[in-house]
Amino acid sequence: MTSTTGHLFRATTYGESHGGGIGVVVDGCPSRLPLTKDEIQRDLDRRRPGQSSLTTQRQEADEVEILSGLFEGLTIGSPIAMLVKNSDARSQDYEHLRDVYRPSHADFTTEAKYGIRNWQGGGRASARETIGRVAAGAVARKLLGEAAEIIVLGWVSRIHNIEMPVHNIETPEMPAICLEDVEASPTRCPDPQSAARMETAIAAAREDGDSLGGIVTCVARGVPAGLGAPVFDKLDADLAKAMISLPAAKGFEVGSGFGGVAMTGRQHNDPFTAGAEGTPRAATNRSGGVQGGISNGEDLIVRVAFKPTATIASEQQTVTREGEAVTLEAKGRHDPCVVPRAVPLVEAMTCLVLADHLLRQQAVSLLQR
Amino acid sequence: MTSTTGHLFRATTYGESHGGGIGVVVDGCPSRLPLTKDEIQRDLDRRRPGQSSLTTQRQEADEVEILSGLFEGLTIGSPIAMLVKNSDARSQDYEHLRDVYRPSHADFTTEAKYGIRNWQGGGRASARETIGRVAAGAVARKLLGEAAEIIVLGWVSRIHNIEMPVHNIETPEMPAICLEDVEASPTRCPDPQSAARMETAIAAAREDGDSLGGIVTCVARGVPAGLGAPVFDKLDADLAKAMISLPAAKGFEVGSGFGGVAMTGRQHNDPFTAGAEGTPRAATNRSGGVQGGISNGEDLIVRVAFKPTATIASEQQTVTREGEAVTLEAKGRHDPCVVPRAVPLVEAMTCLVLADHLLRQQAVSLLQR
Amino acid sequence: MTSTTGHLFRATTYGESHGGGIGVVVDGCPSRLPLTKDEIQRDLDRRRPGQSSLTTQRQEADEVEILSGLFEGLTIGSPIAMLVKNSDARSQDYEHLRDVYRPSHADFTTEAKYGIRNWQGGGRASARETIGRVAAGAVARKLLGEAAEIIVLGWVSRIHNIEMPVHNIETPEMPAICLEDVEASPTRCPDPQSAARMETAIAAAREDGDSLGGIVTCVARGVPAGLGAPVFDKLDADLAKAMISLPAAKGFEVGSGFGGVAMTGRQHNDPFTAGAEGTPRAATNRSGGVQGGISNGEDLIVRVAFKPTATIASEQQTVTREGEAVTLEAKGRHDPCVVPRAVPLVEAMTCLVLADHLLRQQAVSLLQR
Amino acid sequence: MTSTTGHLFRATTYGESHGGGIGVVVDGCPSRLPLTKDEIQRDLDRRRPGQSSLTTQRQEADEVEILSGLFEGLTIGSPIAMLVKNSDARSQDYEHLRDVYRPSHADFTTEAKYGIRNWQGGGRASARETIGRVAAGAVARKLLGEAAEIIVLGWVSRIHNIEMPVHNIETPEMPAICLEDVEASPTRCPDPQSAARMETAIAAAREDGDSLGGIVTCVARGVPAGLGAPVFDKLDADLAKAMISLPAAKGFEVGSGFGGVAMTGRQHNDPFTAGAEGTPRAATNRSGGVQGGISNGEDLIVRVAFKPTATIASEQQTVTREGEAVTLEAKGRHDPCVVPRAVPLVEAMTCLVLADHLLRQQAVSLLQR
């Protein structure tokens, strides 16, 4: 359904960039999960613009309010409603966009679908919609940690043509990148040398009024074998949908991804070896932690490609609602690279998908206990 | 839900490679759609193994039986149940797999999830499961044609390291590849020179007991602007899920995909120009026909990466259910490259997603007529 | 799903009686529907306690805030988020209920399900949860009027043992009861003589510390033939679920209901006659406007039985969480009869079900236009 | 969704009275459930017409075929597809109904909805559709027994104006009616004296070409406290929908039902007493085993009203598709009372709802173990 994701762990987001606020209702979270406002705010702060000179200077406090679902620090099984009020809305900034379709934005398609558009901002296509996803993802993250010791971590592995040296899918254990490594640079690239080059490239794009895309890699460690499903709701299929539902996402890979096409079956197959207590372990991880749509106990690894943002500080050719060709002037704030801020989004969506499948597995395994 | 896809146009598949049969129930198809068994069978025949020397020699007649939902050649709004009986099941072929996990198959993960596995074949992970998808996709294809003149066509654009010359995303119109071009070669690559090289490569892999992966490109022409949704159920997000739910799929792209990362915003944005009757048209199509999750009226273009098949005719290292390391011998039939047969699967999933969104748009636009 | 109702026109409620507030997210409403805050508030005011001497004196302003989904007075296809902040929360009123299960309340079952309970009020079982339903129902009501000229009206037809003279299901047209007739008495019974007796009975129950139940009848006029579905999602089945999901509802009837059991088929069948323009019309309406789960164009008629409220001002026997038998003292506010206030709830649920099926019918009938 | 019921334990039915067959796909059943074809067939045999002189003489073998989902006598987590082929289809029996709408049948409404109708039988409104429900219900019944020792039993408590003496809702334990008591009479009324009078009444109705309705009572014993949900998906709300979705059902009650309206709160509330091991027990069961939408551990008790069947052996007034008034002659087979055969239907729907909520509770209680 349009504004709801998940089957058992469900998040319903609402809100546009202009209006009372942005929010989310998380339904289906098990009761008795310890949860604090700070745990939500922490993830929201990583999403927030204005964190460094690399991002847009739009200032948004984005303070979350928890309206329901908690009692004495624990979830009670009721919907957890969270709201972030809008503040920095300058609708006059958008006045010149009232009748014009910005290239590669959702302006035209929104009107084609709904016959109407709130031109005072991006509407539901606004990046602000992702606030609700991140808040819901923070709840899911907490559940994954408490119930299954699953840890989800993402980072920027590429900006434009600068790629982090190793995207290692050969070994079952990813190099031990941790949150501190990622947050050390505003680029969220954990390799310092690549990060420095990325910073330079982003600064140059800003100067030039241009924008850059990139790739976010995300890993989930500690995922038990058995999450997912064999047909339509494969674990990687749900992750693919979740990722491509993010603004500006154009590509998704799990494990070897497009690179796997260059291998033969003999090279690509992950041999099994006997792990501790006789558990089968994959000696390599070209599968990316998923086989036949179900987790195999190895690190879950996905990569998401983000196009360069459509908002640039340059003149562009476009048309008006009346079909008249016009030149769209460069105006307003401009974020040369949103990829670092996409990291918490990719993590949030990964957490939501995993939490949903963790709950679904409870039902499937009823008679196995 | 596990075995159901779609929100309004829904397909529920069932059946394993061994057992009574494979089938699908299509629910939610509008009434009064003309439909014949031949239209279903035609797509099933393209999916069927044993079509050429390139594929497995397993012979499956795969004749479909329509059990319900039609009356005097028209759909009546009831579920359309279709069944293909199993015939060529040789369970003794699988006897040696009873206690062994084949590398990069779903054997181990199925047991991890369900605590049990039908070792007489691939269970739900079997390629035979896709029969239901193709049958349902054929109904969706008919609906798209009758209701909206949408045409869906896929082809093989790459096998292993052989890539078709042009994957043209620069112009709004794809080169006019048609079904005859695709079906001219058993590789389903419409470029004759690439096709010839692919045939050679596949033959060599067969000889070598190895397998090859590849990429399927799929285009939907005639999609009206306005299909899709702005948040979780973006048109491209639903396509991503649909594609990654296919056996052996490891990557998905829409429009520029991963390649778009190498561009800047200025290079990547699709300028609008005034089309016929004032309709905005994108002068280029890096968006792949989707902007903000909603179709923009241009060709919808996706690409799906398939890994080399896990079944190879070589010895491999693995473990038993008891955790003992063993060598899995090469045995049984072996299909060196399933990518050509994945073409009708990619088309079927594209049709299912589009049909679902076409119906959803009916509700959204109630007050716009 | 627990806190969401509807398939295409969906409402997700949240909030407990104590906490930040009560709200609802309406997703799937068609765009371009004119809608004002007043239209929502009007229905909320009918639901609000403290409207007359008959109801609880708990004062709740219950002013709605629309957080998203509107632009220049029209819906834009985005989720419509509505919030009513909590104000009159006196948690000390509930201190004595911390460890005690009130008879026939949800205290014990909530703990049995979730292992935790917010004892400062009724949690999700609180009557305040219905605020979200009424707000969503008001949006649905507006859609039904604009798109199909459907009018939904409910009234109290029985309190305790006082029954309104005629529940006429013999003729296709219900007696022309209108909103003014219903709102003329605080009992919401449109028959003045019955209303007067009901007022007396409710006053006596208040005096006695006791409570009374009753029956709400609801009719939808102008429903076109063809809404509903033939199997699980019958129009009357969805109405049954909607009604029994209301607090204190114990019974549901459509058309002749339980009374139909006393008739024979010859007496019960509704003969068809030729209506205007050859449309078949049912000469009687024992079917209640639904045949085989699908509306037949006659008035839709349902009846809902509400038990006497569990909160009474009398001592009662019960047990504590530790299983100790205790006497629960009579304390706090007490509403002798909630049935009049259930009228807007029954209407809201009827509107939600009809709006959902109206949208679903758009998809079903794609090829019939 | 139209032909699917359930959220985690899902059944999708298909098939019309005329065509290849009737079937159901059960998806979401936990793996490792022992299940045999006989357990399905047993319930189907209770549903089958022609069991006694009381019912229609239409002979249907209705032998079920299990197409998938089992391996070595256990479920494997895959969809369980079951098919019953149609045999006794005499379409010439229906030729005279091609252009005529039978009163109080779904003929007219089906055409109003779909613009087309398979006049060779009742289409999806045919009683044969319930075969799929009963087969699915048998799987659910087995799960309830294996996983939670829940037993579901229904019986006929009223036919026309003959009512079984006691519908005892005063004590938490229902009188110990068992399956043998119910099956002792073709009326499925466990009270022999009432049963005898019912038999006479049904025989008289048959003679007279008329039909009779009745009430089915159903109880579920052993339901643990905690199943259900507090808002839209209340356990009794889901049961209400399930029951009203049955052919000819016009009313639903849980616990005291409509009768509870005649009580006051003081009379109606179920006092808690301390049960074994300190578990609260309700001293009376006017709640019918559900409080606030969640089971309380007492017997779950529902009652369903079925109208007299619309098919009678008498002339009736009606209209044709062209709107012409005609007299419909009495023709074909006629079943004077379907209520006894509705008993397995009511049981099946109860089992389906309980199985779904049993699985849902697994997810909710993840952190409570």
PDB file of C-alpha atoms in Angstrom, chain C residues 1-5 7 11 13 101-106 108-110 112-115 124 129 133 158 160 208-215 225-226 228-234 236-238 240-241 244-245 250-254 256-258 260-266 268-274 278 280 286-287 290-292 294-296 303 305-310 312 314 316-319 323 349 360-361 364 368, chain D residues 1-5 7 11 13 101-106 108-110 112-115 124 129 133 158 160 208-215 225-234 236-238 240-241 244-245 250-254 256-258 260-266 268-274 278 280 286-287 290-292 294-296 303 305-310 312 314 316-319 323 349 360-361 364 368:
ATOM      1  CA  MET C   1      -3.903  -5.528  10.275  1.00  0.00           C
ATOM      2  CA  THR C   2      -4.371  -4.509  13.852  1.00  0.00           C
ATOM      3  CA  SER C   3      -4.630  -0.733  13.633  1.00  0.00           C
ATOM      4  CA  THR C   4      -5.432  -0.377   9.955  1.00  0.00           C
ATOM      5  CA  THR C   5      -8.774  -0.908   8.268  1.00  0.00           C
ATOM      6  CA  HIS C   7      -7.919  -2.187   1.426  1.00  0.00           C
ATOM      7  CA  ALA C  11      -7.406   4.317   8.000  1.00  0.00           C
ATOM      8  CA  THR C  13      -5.443   4.872  14.066  1.00  0.00           C
ATOM      9  CA  TYR C 101      -8.765  -6.321  36.463  1.00  0.00           C
ATOM     10  CA  ARG C 102     -12.118  -4.603  35.963  1.00  0.00           C
ATOM     11  CA  PRO C 103     -14.818  -7.170  35.084  1.00  0.00           C
ATOM     12  CA  SER C 104     -15.779  -7.318  31.395  1.00  0.00           C
ATOM     13  CA  HIS C 105     -13.150  -4.722  30.510  1.00  0.00           C
ATOM     14  CA  ALA C 106     -10.037  -5.406  28.440  1.00  0.00           C
ATOM     15  CA  PHE C 108      -6.964  -8.795  31.806  1.00  0.00           C
ATOM     16  CA  THR C 109      -6.967  -9.705  28.129  1.00  0.00           C
ATOM     17  CA  THR C 110      -4.608  -6.835  27.280  1.00  0.00           C
ATOM     18  CA  ALA C 112      -2.607 -11.713  28.594  1.00  0.00           C
ATOM     19  CA  LYS C 113      -1.765 -10.588  25.073  1.00  0.00           C
ATOM     20  CA  TYR C 114       1.003  -8.042  25.575  1.00  0.00           C
ATOM     21  CA  GLY C 115       2.446  -8.897  28.995  1.00  0.00           C
ATOM     22  CA  ARG C 124      -6.223   1.084  23.014  1.00  0.00           C
ATOM     23  CA  GLU C 129      -9.553   5.434  20.214  1.00  0.00           C
ATOM     24  CA  ARG C 133     -12.359   6.304  13.365  1.00  0.00           C
ATOM     25  CA  ARG C 158     -33.594   0.479  21.132  1.00  0.00           C
ATOM     26  CA  HIS C 160     -32.569  -1.689  27.125  1.00  0.00           C
ATOM     27  CA  ASP C 208     -28.791   3.532  40.266  1.00  0.00           C
ATOM     28  CA  GLY C 209     -25.108   3.407  39.293  1.00  0.00           C
ATOM     29  CA  ASP C 210     -26.025   0.960  36.555  1.00  0.00           C
ATOM     30  CA  SER C 211     -25.654   1.016  32.756  1.00  0.00           C
ATOM     31  CA  LEU C 212     -27.843   0.205  29.726  1.00  0.00           C
ATOM     32  CA  GLY C 213     -27.199  -1.200  26.295  1.00  0.00           C
ATOM     33  CA  GLY C 214     -29.120  -0.768  23.080  1.00  0.00           C
ATOM     34  CA  ILE C 215     -29.318  -1.126  19.326  1.00  0.00           C
ATOM     35  CA  ALA C 225     -25.811  -1.727  -7.296  1.00  0.00           C
ATOM     36  CA  GLY C 226     -22.525  -3.595  -7.657  1.00  0.00           C
ATOM     37  CA  GLY C 228     -19.066  -5.594  -2.584  1.00  0.00           C
ATOM     38  CA  ALA C 229     -17.643  -8.943  -3.532  1.00  0.00           C
ATOM     39  CA  PRO C 230     -18.932 -12.494  -3.813  1.00  0.00           C
ATOM     40  CA  VAL C 231     -16.807 -14.465  -1.361  1.00  0.00           C
ATOM     41  CA  PHE C 232     -14.853 -13.367   1.708  1.00  0.00           C
ATOM     42  CA  ASP C 233     -15.134  -9.606   1.245  1.00  0.00           C
ATOM     43  CA  LYS C 234     -18.910  -9.495   0.958  1.00  0.00           C
ATOM     44  CA  ASP C 236     -22.173  -7.139   4.593  1.00  0.00           C
ATOM     45  CA  ALA C 237     -19.262  -9.219   5.877  1.00  0.00           C
ATOM     46  CA  ASP C 238     -17.018  -6.171   5.863  1.00  0.00           C
ATOM     47  CA  ALA C 240     -20.096  -6.974  10.213  1.00  0.00           C
ATOM     48  CA  LYS C 241     -16.404  -6.824  10.995  1.00  0.00           C
ATOM     49  CA  ILE C 244     -18.200  -5.765  15.847  1.00  0.00           C
ATOM     50  CA  SER C 245     -14.841  -3.956  16.017  1.00  0.00           C
ATOM     51  CA  LYS C 250     -21.981  -7.919  20.596  1.00  0.00           C
ATOM     52  CA  GLY C 251     -24.290  -8.466  17.640  1.00  0.00           C
ATOM     53  CA  PHE C 252     -24.781  -7.558  13.966  1.00  0.00           C
ATOM     54  CA  GLU C 253     -27.650  -7.953  11.536  1.00  0.00           C
ATOM     55  CA  VAL C 254     -28.177  -7.042   7.913  1.00  0.00           C
ATOM     56  CA  SER C 256     -33.979  -9.304   8.209  1.00  0.00           C
ATOM     57  CA  GLY C 257     -31.153 -10.533  10.445  1.00  0.00           C
ATOM     58  CA  PHE C 258     -32.070 -12.916  13.239  1.00  0.00           C
ATOM     59  CA  GLY C 260     -35.464 -13.660   9.147  1.00  0.00           C
ATOM     60  CA  VAL C 261     -35.087 -17.070  10.742  1.00  0.00           C
ATOM     61  CA  ALA C 262     -38.789 -17.021  11.651  1.00  0.00           C
ATOM     62  CA  MET C 263     -39.814 -16.647   7.998  1.00  0.00           C
ATOM     63  CA  THR C 264     -39.943 -19.243   5.253  1.00  0.00           C
ATOM     64  CA  GLY C 265     -38.218 -18.778   1.928  1.00  0.00           C
ATOM     65  CA  ARG C 266     -41.498 -17.908   0.267  1.00  0.00           C
ATOM     66  CA  HIS C 268     -38.499 -13.947   2.881  1.00  0.00           C
ATOM     67  CA  ASN C 269     -37.535 -13.670  -0.794  1.00  0.00           C
ATOM     68  CA  ASP C 270     -37.652 -10.128  -2.225  1.00  0.00           C
ATOM     69  CA  PRO C 271     -39.505 -10.248  -5.555  1.00  0.00           C
ATOM     70  CA  PHE C 272     -38.030  -8.134  -8.348  1.00  0.00           C
ATOM     71  CA  THR C 273     -40.134  -5.577 -10.171  1.00  0.00           C
ATOM     72  CA  ALA C 274     -39.198  -3.414 -13.108  1.00  0.00           C
ATOM     73  CA  GLY C 278     -35.835  -1.111 -16.709  1.00  0.00           C
ATOM     74  CA  PRO C 280     -34.678  -4.252 -11.437  1.00  0.00           C
ATOM     75  CA  ARG C 286     -35.490  -8.252   3.641  1.00  0.00           C
ATOM     76  CA  SER C 287     -32.095  -8.569   1.983  1.00  0.00           C
ATOM     77  CA  VAL C 290     -27.175  -6.765  -0.196  1.00  0.00           C
ATOM     78  CA  GLN C 291     -27.596  -9.981  -2.177  1.00  0.00           C
ATOM     79  CA  GLY C 292     -24.743 -12.471  -2.401  1.00  0.00           C
ATOM     80  CA  ILE C 294     -23.060  -7.257  -3.393  1.00  0.00           C
ATOM     81  CA  SER C 295     -25.281  -4.184  -3.124  1.00  0.00           C
ATOM     82  CA  ASN C 296     -28.507  -4.329  -5.137  1.00  0.00           C
ATOM     83  CA  ARG C 303     -28.356  -3.120  13.091  1.00  0.00           C
ATOM     84  CA  ALA C 305     -26.296  -4.535  19.401  1.00  0.00           C
ATOM     85  CA  PHE C 306     -24.278  -2.842  22.138  1.00  0.00           C
ATOM     86  CA  LYS C 307     -24.065  -4.427  25.575  1.00  0.00           C
ATOM     87  CA  PRO C 308     -24.504  -2.268  28.678  1.00  0.00           C
ATOM     88  CA  THR C 309     -21.163  -0.561  29.359  1.00  0.00           C
ATOM     89  CA  ALA C 310     -18.866  -2.410  31.712  1.00  0.00           C
ATOM     90  CA  ILE C 312     -20.723   0.866  36.546  1.00  0.00           C
ATOM     91  CA  SER C 314     -21.263  -0.446  41.987  1.00  0.00           C
ATOM     92  CA  GLN C 316     -17.876  -5.797  41.924  1.00  0.00           C
ATOM     93  CA  GLN C 317     -16.007  -9.016  42.573  1.00  0.00           C
ATOM     94  CA  THR C 318     -12.734  -9.447  40.754  1.00  0.00           C
ATOM     95  CA  VAL C 319      -9.100 -10.506  41.139  1.00  0.00           C
ATOM     96  CA  GLY C 323      -4.762 -13.771  41.477  1.00  0.00           C
ATOM     97  CA  MET C 349     -17.562   2.555  10.061  1.00  0.00           C
ATOM     98  CA  ARG C 360     -12.417  -1.261  -5.332  1.00  0.00           C
ATOM     99  CA  GLN C 361     -15.254  -1.240  -7.826  1.00  0.00           C
ATOM    100  CA  VAL C 364     -13.157  -4.277 -11.152  1.00  0.00           C
ATOM    101  CA  GLN C 368     -16.991  -2.134 -18.570  1.00  0.00           C
TER     102      GLN C 368
ATOM    103  CA  MET D   1      -9.017  -9.321  -0.782  1.00  0.00           C
ATOM    104  CA  THR D   2     -11.900 -10.837  -2.610  1.00  0.00           C
ATOM    105  CA  SER D   3     -10.991 -14.515  -2.712  1.00  0.00           C
ATOM    106  CA  THR D   4      -8.395 -14.596   0.057  1.00  0.00           C
ATOM    107  CA  THR D   5      -9.011 -14.665   3.775  1.00  0.00           C
ATOM    108  CA  HIS D   7      -3.357 -12.390   7.248  1.00  0.00           C
ATOM    109  CA  ALA D  11      -6.834 -19.349   2.192  1.00  0.00           C
ATOM    110  CA  THR D  13     -10.466 -20.156  -2.991  1.00  0.00           C
ATOM    111  CA  TYR D 101     -32.840 -12.862 -12.128  1.00  0.00           C
ATOM    112  CA  ARG D 102     -33.870 -15.244  -9.344  1.00  0.00           C
ATOM    113  CA  PRO D 103     -35.272 -13.303  -6.358  1.00  0.00           C
ATOM    114  CA  SER D 104     -32.885 -12.934  -3.402  1.00  0.00           C
ATOM    115  CA  HIS D 105     -30.107 -14.696  -5.305  1.00  0.00           C
ATOM    116  CA  ALA D 106     -26.903 -13.046  -6.490  1.00  0.00           C
ATOM    117  CA  PHE D 108     -28.718  -9.475 -10.536  1.00  0.00           C
ATOM    118  CA  THR D 109     -25.985  -8.153  -8.257  1.00  0.00           C
ATOM    119  CA  THR D 110     -23.328 -10.256  -9.984  1.00  0.00           C
ATOM    120  CA  ALA D 112     -24.414  -5.250 -11.765  1.00  0.00           C
ATOM    121  CA  LYS D 113     -20.871  -5.710 -10.527  1.00  0.00           C
ATOM    122  CA  TYR D 114     -19.170  -7.573 -13.350  1.00  0.00           C
ATOM    123  CA  GLY D 115     -21.277  -6.824 -16.406  1.00  0.00           C
ATOM    124  CA  ARG D 124     -18.931 -17.767  -7.154  1.00  0.00           C
ATOM    125  CA  GLU D 129     -17.513 -22.390  -3.382  1.00  0.00           C
ATOM    126  CA  ARG D 133     -13.372 -23.074   2.783  1.00  0.00           C
ATOM    127  CA  ARG D 158     -32.674 -23.405  15.934  1.00  0.00           C
ATOM    128  CA  HIS D 160     -37.404 -21.792  11.857  1.00  0.00           C
ATOM    129  CA  ASP D 208     -44.612 -27.546   0.466  1.00  0.00           C
ATOM    130  CA  GLY D 209     -41.820 -26.423  -1.868  1.00  0.00           C
ATOM    131  CA  ASP D 210     -40.722 -23.961   0.749  1.00  0.00           C
ATOM    132  CA  SER D 211     -37.460 -23.464   2.698  1.00  0.00           C
ATOM    133  CA  LEU D 212     -36.441 -22.833   6.309  1.00  0.00           C
ATOM    134  CA  GLY D 213     -33.665 -20.897   7.997  1.00  0.00           C
ATOM    135  CA  GLY D 214     -32.042 -21.375  11.362  1.00  0.00           C
ATOM    136  CA  ILE D 215     -29.241 -20.626  13.750  1.00  0.00           C
ATOM    137  CA  ALA D 225      -6.135 -15.986  26.649  1.00  0.00           C
ATOM    138  CA  GLY D 226      -4.472 -13.363  24.449  1.00  0.00           C
ATOM    139  CA  LEU D 227      -5.638 -14.144  20.892  1.00  0.00           C
ATOM    140  CA  GLY D 228      -7.112 -11.240  18.958  1.00  0.00           C
ATOM    141  CA  ALA D 229      -6.333  -7.544  18.774  1.00  0.00           C
ATOM    142  CA  PRO D 230      -7.661  -4.405  20.409  1.00  0.00           C
ATOM    143  CA  VAL D 231      -8.919  -2.285  17.496  1.00  0.00           C
ATOM    144  CA  PHE D 232     -10.031  -3.265  13.993  1.00  0.00           C
ATOM    145  CA  ASP D 233      -8.955  -6.893  14.036  1.00  0.00           C
ATOM    146  CA  LYS D 234     -10.757  -7.871  17.195  1.00  0.00           C
ATOM    147  CA  ASP D 236     -14.917 -11.348  17.417  1.00  0.00           C
ATOM    148  CA  ALA D 237     -14.828  -8.815  14.575  1.00  0.00           C
ATOM    149  CA  ASP D 238     -12.870 -11.219  12.413  1.00  0.00           C
ATOM    150  CA  ALA D 240     -18.234 -11.696  12.423  1.00  0.00           C
ATOM    151  CA  LYS D 241     -16.787 -11.063   8.984  1.00  0.00           C
ATOM    152  CA  ILE D 244     -21.414 -13.114   7.451  1.00  0.00           C
ATOM    153  CA  SER D 245     -19.292 -14.091   4.449  1.00  0.00           C
ATOM    154  CA  LYS D 250     -27.812 -12.508   7.962  1.00  0.00           C
ATOM    155  CA  GLY D 251     -26.827 -12.150  11.626  1.00  0.00           C
ATOM    156  CA  PHE D 252     -23.958 -12.699  14.034  1.00  0.00           C
ATOM    157  CA  GLU D 253     -23.685 -12.709  17.813  1.00  0.00           C
ATOM    158  CA  VAL D 254     -20.858 -13.259  20.250  1.00  0.00           C
ATOM    159  CA  SER D 256     -24.819 -12.479  25.005  1.00  0.00           C
ATOM    160  CA  GLY D 257     -25.345 -10.903  21.563  1.00  0.00           C
ATOM    161  CA  PHE D 258     -28.660  -9.159  20.958  1.00  0.00           C
ATOM    162  CA  GLY D 260     -27.429  -8.765  26.175  1.00  0.00           C
ATOM    163  CA  VAL D 261     -29.309  -5.562  25.348  1.00  0.00           C
ATOM    164  CA  ALA D 262     -32.046  -6.589  27.752  1.00  0.00           C
ATOM    165  CA  MET D 263     -29.605  -6.759  30.671  1.00  0.00           C
ATOM    166  CA  THR D 264     -28.088  -3.950  32.718  1.00  0.00           C
ATOM    167  CA  GLY D 265     -24.369  -3.581  33.244  1.00  0.00           C
ATOM    168  CA  ARG D 266     -24.652  -4.989  36.726  1.00  0.00           C
ATOM    169  CA  HIS D 268     -24.128  -8.423  32.325  1.00  0.00           C
ATOM    170  CA  ASN D 269     -20.594  -8.026  33.672  1.00  0.00           C
ATOM    171  CA  ASP D 270     -18.696 -11.279  34.178  1.00  0.00           C
ATOM    172  CA  PRO D 271     -17.078 -11.222  37.629  1.00  0.00           C
ATOM    173  CA  PHE D 272     -13.530 -12.558  37.826  1.00  0.00           C
ATOM    174  CA  THR D 273     -12.625 -15.284  40.276  1.00  0.00           C
ATOM    175  CA  ALA D 274      -9.252 -16.800  40.982  1.00  0.00           C
ATOM    176  CA  GLY D 278      -3.972 -17.778  40.134  1.00  0.00           C
ATOM    177  CA  PRO D 280      -8.300 -15.133  36.496  1.00  0.00           C
ATOM    178  CA  ARG D 286     -21.748 -13.286  28.781  1.00  0.00           C
ATOM    179  CA  SER D 287     -18.610 -11.980  27.065  1.00  0.00           C
ATOM    180  CA  VAL D 290     -13.755 -12.309  24.179  1.00  0.00           C
ATOM    181  CA  GLN D 291     -13.154  -9.058  26.065  1.00  0.00           C
ATOM    182  CA  GLY D 292     -11.966  -5.976  24.231  1.00  0.00           C
ATOM    183  CA  ILE D 294      -9.034 -10.478  22.819  1.00  0.00           C
ATOM    184  CA  SER D 295      -9.762 -14.000  24.073  1.00  0.00           C
ATOM    185  CA  ASN D 296      -9.964 -14.366  27.842  1.00  0.00           C
ATOM    186  CA  ARG D 303     -24.173 -17.726  16.882  1.00  0.00           C
ATOM    187  CA  ALA D 305     -28.427 -16.642  11.702  1.00  0.00           C
ATOM    188  CA  PHE D 306     -29.130 -18.136   8.289  1.00  0.00           C
ATOM    189  CA  LYS D 307     -32.121 -16.980   6.295  1.00  0.00           C
ATOM    190  CA  PRO D 308     -34.338 -19.541   4.563  1.00  0.00           C
ATOM    191  CA  THR D 309     -32.651 -20.470   1.281  1.00  0.00           C
ATOM    192  CA  ALA D 310     -33.684 -18.415  -1.717  1.00  0.00           C
ATOM    193  CA  ILE D 312     -37.812 -22.614  -3.475  1.00  0.00           C
ATOM    194  CA  SER D 314     -42.769 -22.122  -6.065  1.00  0.00           C
ATOM    195  CA  GLN D 316     -42.094 -16.172  -8.067  1.00  0.00           C
ATOM    196  CA  GLN D 317     -42.353 -12.706  -9.574  1.00  0.00           C
ATOM    197  CA  THR D 318     -39.181 -11.293 -11.071  1.00  0.00           C
ATOM    198  CA  VAL D 319     -37.748  -9.471 -14.088  1.00  0.00           C
ATOM    199  CA  GLY D 323     -36.387  -5.343 -17.352  1.00  0.00           C
ATOM    200  CA  MET D 349     -14.483 -20.278   9.338  1.00  0.00           C
ATOM    201  CA  ARG D 360      -0.216 -13.512  14.715  1.00  0.00           C
ATOM    202  CA  GLN D 361       0.224 -13.896  18.452  1.00  0.00           C
ATOM    203  CA  VAL D 364       3.335 -10.083  19.088  1.00  0.00           C
ATOM    204  CA  GLN D 368       7.643 -12.173  26.246  1.00  0.00           C
TER     205      GLN D 368
END
